[in-house]
Short mmCIF file of C-alpha atoms in Angstrom, two decimals:
data_model
loop_
_atom_site.label_atom_id
_atom_site.label_comp_id
_atom_site.label_asym_id
_atom_site.label_seq_id
_atom_site.Cartn_x
_atom_site.Cartn_y
_atom_site.Cartn_z
CA UNK A 1 -13.79 -29.97 -19.41
CA UNK A 2 -14.52 -33.18 -17.47
CA UNK A 3 -15.74 -32.51 -13.93
CA UNK A 4 -15.68 -35.16 -11.21
CA UNK A 5 -18.08 -34.62 -8.32
CA UNK A 6 -16.97 -36.36 -5.11
CA UNK A 7 -19.34 -37.34 -2.34
CA UNK A 8 -18.28 -36.50 1.26
CA UNK A 9 -18.17 -39.41 3.72
CA UNK A 10 -21.06 -39.87 6.09
CA UNK A 11 -21.05 -38.03 9.41
CA UNK A 12 -19.01 -40.03 11.95
CA UNK A 13 -20.91 -41.92 14.61
CA UNK A 14 -20.88 -41.12 18.32
CA UNK A 15 -17.57 -40.18 19.97
CA UNK A 16 -16.60 -42.43 22.88
CA UNK A 17 -14.54 -40.99 25.76
CA UNK A 18 -14.81 -38.98 28.97
CA UNK A 19 -17.16 -36.00 28.93
CA UNK A 20 -16.11 -34.77 32.40
CA UNK A 21 -12.38 -34.28 33.01
CA UNK A 22 -10.03 -32.37 35.31
CA UNK A 23 -7.92 -29.37 34.38
CA UNK A 24 -4.48 -30.60 33.35
CA UNK A 25 -5.64 -34.21 32.92
CA UNK A 26 -3.51 -36.04 30.34
CA UNK A 27 -3.97 -39.14 28.21
CA UNK A 28 -7.72 -38.78 27.72
CA UNK A 29 -8.72 -40.91 24.69
CA UNK A 30 -11.54 -40.24 22.21
CA UNK A 31 -12.48 -42.54 19.31
CA UNK A 32 -15.05 -43.21 16.58
CA UNK A 33 -15.83 -46.14 14.35
CA UNK A 34 -14.23 -45.99 10.87
CA UNK A 35 -16.38 -44.23 8.28
CA UNK A 36 -16.84 -45.87 4.83
CA UNK A 37 -14.99 -43.95 2.10
CA UNK A 38 -13.03 -41.77 4.53
CA UNK A 39 -9.28 -41.45 3.95
CA UNK A 40 -8.53 -39.30 7.01
CA UNK A 41 -10.13 -37.69 10.05
CA UNK A 42 -9.76 -34.14 11.40
CA UNK A 43 -10.20 -33.58 15.15
CA UNK A 44 -10.57 -30.34 17.11
CA UNK A 45 -10.45 -29.88 20.90
CA UNK A 46 -11.28 -27.03 23.34
CA UNK A 47 -9.02 -24.01 23.74
CA UNK A 48 -6.02 -24.88 25.89
CA UNK A 49 -6.29 -28.64 25.22
CA UNK A 50 -3.70 -30.43 23.09
CA UNK A 51 -3.99 -33.47 20.81
CA UNK A 52 -0.87 -35.43 21.76
CA UNK A 53 -1.38 -38.29 19.30
CA UNK A 54 -3.81 -39.73 16.73
CA UNK A 55 -4.69 -36.68 14.66
CA UNK A 56 -5.86 -37.95 11.25
CA UNK A 57 -7.01 -41.32 12.64
CA UNK A 58 -10.14 -42.64 14.33
CA UNK A 59 -8.63 -42.27 17.84
CA UNK A 60 -6.84 -39.39 19.57
CA UNK A 61 -5.20 -38.76 22.95
CA UNK A 62 -5.77 -35.36 24.59
CA UNK A 63 -4.13 -33.35 27.39
CA UNK A 64 -6.56 -30.79 28.83
CA UNK A 65 -6.11 -27.20 29.90
CA UNK A 66 -8.71 -25.49 32.06
CA UNK A 67 -11.41 -24.67 29.48
CA UNK A 68 -14.54 -26.67 28.76
CA UNK A 69 -15.71 -27.05 25.17
CA UNK A 70 -16.32 -29.55 22.34
CA UNK A 71 -14.27 -32.41 20.95
CA UNK A 72 -15.24 -32.65 17.28
CA UNK A 73 -14.27 -34.84 14.33
CA UNK A 74 -14.94 -34.89 10.56
CA UNK A 75 -14.37 -37.79 8.17
CA UNK A 76 -12.59 -36.70 4.99
CA UNK A 77 -11.80 -37.86 1.47
CA UNK A 78 -11.41 -34.96 -0.93
CA UNK A 79 -14.43 -33.47 0.85
CA UNK A 80 -15.17 -33.19 4.62
CA UNK A 81 -18.19 -34.71 6.26
CA UNK A 82 -20.49 -33.01 8.70
CA UNK A 83 -18.72 -32.76 12.09
CA UNK A 84 -19.63 -34.99 15.03
CA UNK A 85 -19.08 -33.31 18.44
CA UNK A 86 -19.12 -34.22 22.12
CA UNK A 87 -19.44 -31.55 24.85
CA UNK A 88 -16.67 -31.77 27.46
CA UNK A 89 -16.79 -30.23 30.94
CA UNK A 90 -13.41 -29.38 32.51
CA UNK A 91 -13.38 -29.08 36.31
CA UNK A 92 -10.70 -27.83 38.72
CA UNK A 93 -10.06 -28.54 42.42
CA UNK A 94 -12.28 -26.34 44.60
CA UNK A 95 -11.13 -23.04 46.06
CA UNK A 96 -10.08 -22.75 49.70
CA UNK A 97 -13.17 -22.52 51.96
CA UNK A 98 -14.02 -19.10 53.32
CA UNK A 99 -14.07 -17.94 56.93
CA UNK A 100 -15.17 -20.50 59.51
CA UNK A 101 -17.91 -19.11 61.73
CA UNK A 102 -18.26 -20.33 65.31
CA UNK A 103 -16.94 -19.51 68.79
CA UNK A 104 -13.19 -18.93 69.07
CA UNK A 105 -13.31 -19.24 72.87
CA UNK A 106 -15.09 -22.24 74.39
CA UNK A 107 -15.46 -24.08 77.66
CA UNK A 108 -13.97 -27.52 78.22
CA UNK A 109 -16.71 -30.12 77.71
CA UNK A 110 -19.01 -27.78 75.77
CA UNK A 111 -20.68 -28.57 72.44
CA UNK A 112 -20.29 -26.02 69.65
CA UNK A 113 -21.14 -25.65 65.93
CA UNK A 114 -18.83 -24.41 63.15
CA UNK A 115 -19.93 -23.46 59.61
CA UNK A 116 -18.58 -22.38 56.24
CA UNK A 117 -20.29 -21.18 53.07
CA UNK A 118 -20.71 -23.69 50.23
CA UNK A 119 -17.61 -23.84 47.99
CA UNK A 120 -18.36 -23.85 44.24
CA UNK A 121 -17.57 -27.20 42.68
CA UNK A 122 -16.90 -28.99 45.97
CA UNK A 123 -18.52 -32.38 46.53
CA UNK A 124 -17.31 -32.99 50.09
CA UNK A 125 -15.57 -31.33 53.02
CA UNK A 126 -13.06 -32.76 55.49
CA UNK A 127 -12.81 -31.23 58.98
CA UNK A 128 -10.15 -31.66 61.64
CA UNK A 129 -10.26 -30.64 65.31
CA UNK A 130 -7.70 -30.55 68.14
CA UNK A 131 -6.69 -33.60 70.18
CA UNK A 132 -9.36 -34.41 72.73
CA UNK A 133 -12.19 -32.74 70.78
CA UNK A 134 -14.78 -34.98 69.09
CA UNK A 135 -16.73 -34.40 65.86
CA UNK A 136 -20.27 -35.51 66.71
CA UNK A 137 -22.00 -34.59 63.43
CA UNK A 138 -21.44 -32.94 60.04
CA UNK A 139 -18.18 -34.46 58.79
CA UNK A 140 -18.26 -34.15 54.99
CA UNK A 141 -20.65 -31.16 55.06
CA UNK A 142 -20.40 -27.39 55.54
CA UNK A 143 -21.58 -27.50 59.18
CA UNK A 144 -19.77 -29.31 62.01
CA UNK A 145 -20.76 -30.14 65.59
CA UNK A 146 -17.89 -30.50 68.06
CA UNK A 147 -17.70 -31.65 71.69
CA UNK A 148 -14.65 -29.97 73.19
CA UNK A 149 -12.04 -31.55 75.42
CA UNK A 150 -9.48 -29.52 77.34
CA UNK A 151 -6.96 -28.70 74.58
CA UNK A 152 -6.94 -25.51 72.54
CA UNK A 153 -6.12 -25.68 68.82
CA UNK A 154 -7.36 -25.16 65.27
CA UNK A 155 -10.64 -26.19 63.67
CA UNK A 156 -9.77 -26.67 59.98
CA UNK A 157 -11.65 -27.65 56.80
CA UNK A 158 -10.71 -28.53 53.21
CA UNK A 159 -13.03 -28.79 50.19
CA UNK A 160 -12.69 -31.66 47.69
CA UNK A 161 -14.04 -32.95 44.40
CA UNK A 162 -12.92 -35.62 41.92
CA UNK A 163 -10.20 -33.27 40.63
CA UNK A 164 -8.47 -32.60 43.93
CA UNK A 165 -8.46 -30.87 47.29
CA UNK A 166 -8.27 -27.23 48.33
CA UNK A 167 -5.92 -25.66 50.86
CA UNK A 168 -7.14 -25.60 54.47
CA UNK A 169 -9.15 -22.84 56.11
CA UNK A 170 -8.65 -22.75 59.90
CA UNK A 171 -10.02 -21.05 63.01
CA UNK A 172 -7.90 -20.92 66.20
CA UNK A 173 -10.01 -21.89 69.22
CA UNK A 174 -8.99 -21.31 72.85
CA UNK A 175 -10.42 -23.76 75.40
CA UNK A 176 -11.15 -22.43 78.88
CA UNK A 177 -10.53 -25.26 81.35
CA UNK A 178 -13.87 -24.66 83.08
CA UNK A 179 -14.98 -23.17 86.39
CA UNK A 180 -12.12 -21.42 88.23
CA UNK A 181 -10.79 -22.88 91.48
CA UNK A 182 -12.10 -21.59 94.79
CA UNK A 183 -10.14 -18.48 95.82
CA UNK A 184 -7.47 -18.89 98.49
CA UNK A 185 -7.38 -17.31 101.94
CA UNK A 186 -8.79 -13.80 102.35
CA UNK A 187 -6.39 -11.38 104.01
CA UNK A 188 -7.82 -8.54 106.14
CA UNK A 189 -9.07 -7.68 109.61
CA UNK A 190 -11.26 -10.33 111.23
CA UNK A 191 -12.10 -8.11 114.24
CA UNK A 192 -13.44 -4.63 113.49
CA UNK A 193 -15.24 -1.77 115.21
CA UNK A 194 -18.78 -0.60 114.54
CA UNK A 195 -18.80 1.82 111.59
CA UNK A 196 -15.07 1.38 110.95
CA UNK A 197 -14.21 2.58 107.45
CA UNK A 198 -11.56 1.84 104.83
CA UNK A 199 -11.02 -1.84 105.64
CA UNK A 200 -9.21 -3.80 102.91
CA UNK A 201 -9.77 -7.46 102.06
CA UNK A 202 -7.85 -9.23 99.29
CA UNK A 203 -6.99 -12.57 97.70
CA UNK A 204 -4.38 -13.91 95.32
CA UNK A 205 -5.52 -13.95 91.68
CA UNK A 206 -7.15 -17.25 90.60
CA UNK A 207 -5.89 -18.88 87.39
CA UNK A 208 -8.46 -18.61 84.60
CA UNK A 209 -10.73 -16.20 86.48
CA UNK A 210 -12.09 -13.14 84.69
CA UNK A 211 -13.88 -11.49 87.61
CA UNK A 212 -14.54 -11.85 91.34
CA UNK A 213 -17.79 -11.42 93.28
CA UNK A 214 -17.53 -10.22 96.90
CA UNK A 215 -20.25 -10.15 99.56
CA UNK A 216 -20.17 -8.50 102.99
CA UNK A 217 -22.52 -8.59 106.02
CA UNK A 218 -25.71 -6.52 106.24
CA UNK A 219 -24.86 -2.88 106.96
CA UNK A 220 -21.36 -3.07 105.49
CA UNK A 221 -20.64 -1.42 102.15
CA UNK A 222 -18.13 -2.28 99.43
CA UNK A 223 -16.90 1.15 98.41
CA UNK A 224 -14.39 -0.01 95.74
CA UNK A 225 -12.86 -3.07 94.13
CA UNK A 226 -15.91 -5.23 93.37
CA UNK A 227 -14.95 -7.56 90.54
CA UNK A 228 -11.23 -7.47 91.43
CA UNK A 229 -8.97 -9.32 93.88
CA UNK A 230 -9.10 -6.52 96.47
CA UNK A 231 -11.98 -4.56 97.99
CA UNK A 232 -12.36 -1.65 100.39
CA UNK A 233 -15.19 -1.92 102.93
CA UNK A 234 -16.93 0.57 105.21
CA UNK A 235 -18.21 -1.55 108.09
CA UNK A 236 -21.63 -1.34 109.71
CA UNK A 237 -22.69 -2.85 113.00
CA UNK A 238 -23.20 -6.56 112.25
CA UNK A 239 -20.67 -9.37 112.47
CA UNK A 240 -20.61 -11.81 109.55
CA UNK A 241 -18.64 -13.21 106.66
CA UNK A 242 -16.66 -11.49 103.93
CA UNK A 243 -16.89 -13.93 101.01
CA UNK A 244 -15.54 -14.07 97.46
CA UNK A 245 -16.03 -16.33 94.41
CA UNK A 246 -14.10 -16.40 91.11
CA UNK A 247 -15.84 -16.51 87.70
CA UNK A 248 -15.13 -16.81 84.00
CA UNK A 249 -17.23 -17.47 80.93
CA UNK A 250 -17.56 -21.14 81.90
CA UNK A 251 -18.87 -20.79 85.45
CA UNK A 252 -18.31 -19.70 89.03
CA UNK A 253 -16.25 -21.22 91.82
CA UNK A 254 -17.38 -22.00 95.35
CA UNK A 255 -17.13 -19.15 97.89
CA UNK A 256 -14.24 -18.68 100.27
CA UNK A 257 -15.16 -16.72 103.38
CA UNK A 258 -13.56 -14.91 106.30
CA UNK A 259 -15.60 -14.58 109.52
CA UNK A 260 -15.44 -11.00 110.86
CA UNK A 261 -16.49 -10.05 114.40
CA UNK A 262 -17.80 -6.55 115.16
CA UNK A 263 -16.86 -4.90 118.47
CA UNK A 264 -19.33 -2.53 120.12
CA UNK A 265 -18.35 0.44 122.33
CA UNK A 266 -15.11 1.36 124.08
CA UNK A 267 -13.28 -1.18 126.27
CA UNK A 268 -13.67 -0.96 130.06
CA UNK A 269 -11.02 1.00 131.96
#
């Protein structure tokens, strides 16, 4: 019986083509130089990828799935050569950034910092802030410095890489306009008797104020209402001013005062 022993072709040379691609990327070409004695070529690609053209030749076109892996090729006659492979990394757009940390209530004109954790696979970050606010440092990174204007709104960030952009992660921020206005006129008795009790002094609520600080003359006592728009006072013996200021997290207003005169003794008959 006559036996013919065939010699396999040589191993193909290096594969040319992209070694880093995006999930779903189409039309990615891989090629090799022709191998002497080869009559066909057999290519394999990673799981989920598809050879759309060129199988059996020295050049193929591939559409990728989401899995990394090897592109390999053998040169064949009646026997296959040793395979030549190239490792391929398949990347996807980054995930949506996590929770933004930083103050959700700020003062107009203040400077604040906002941060996120690093997002796997992201190469840059894009931040947006409300109209009137200014990014002073950190655009493109995971930490942002902002100088606030007067408008409330969302601080948002997206993560990006060469394969795409994530959805936005946002933090709603309320801007306090700053120090409250000086309280308006104080209503209440401006002429009182020594040791008169249960006197009421009040103001209209001030926009943006969280609390109110009242002061009374030496010897007088605020028995209720400190911190609110209305107080009850037990008077002493001294004349003086009943004053009030309005405050919030951004500061304190100027005082508004009512001069109160104390009367001593009974009137003459």
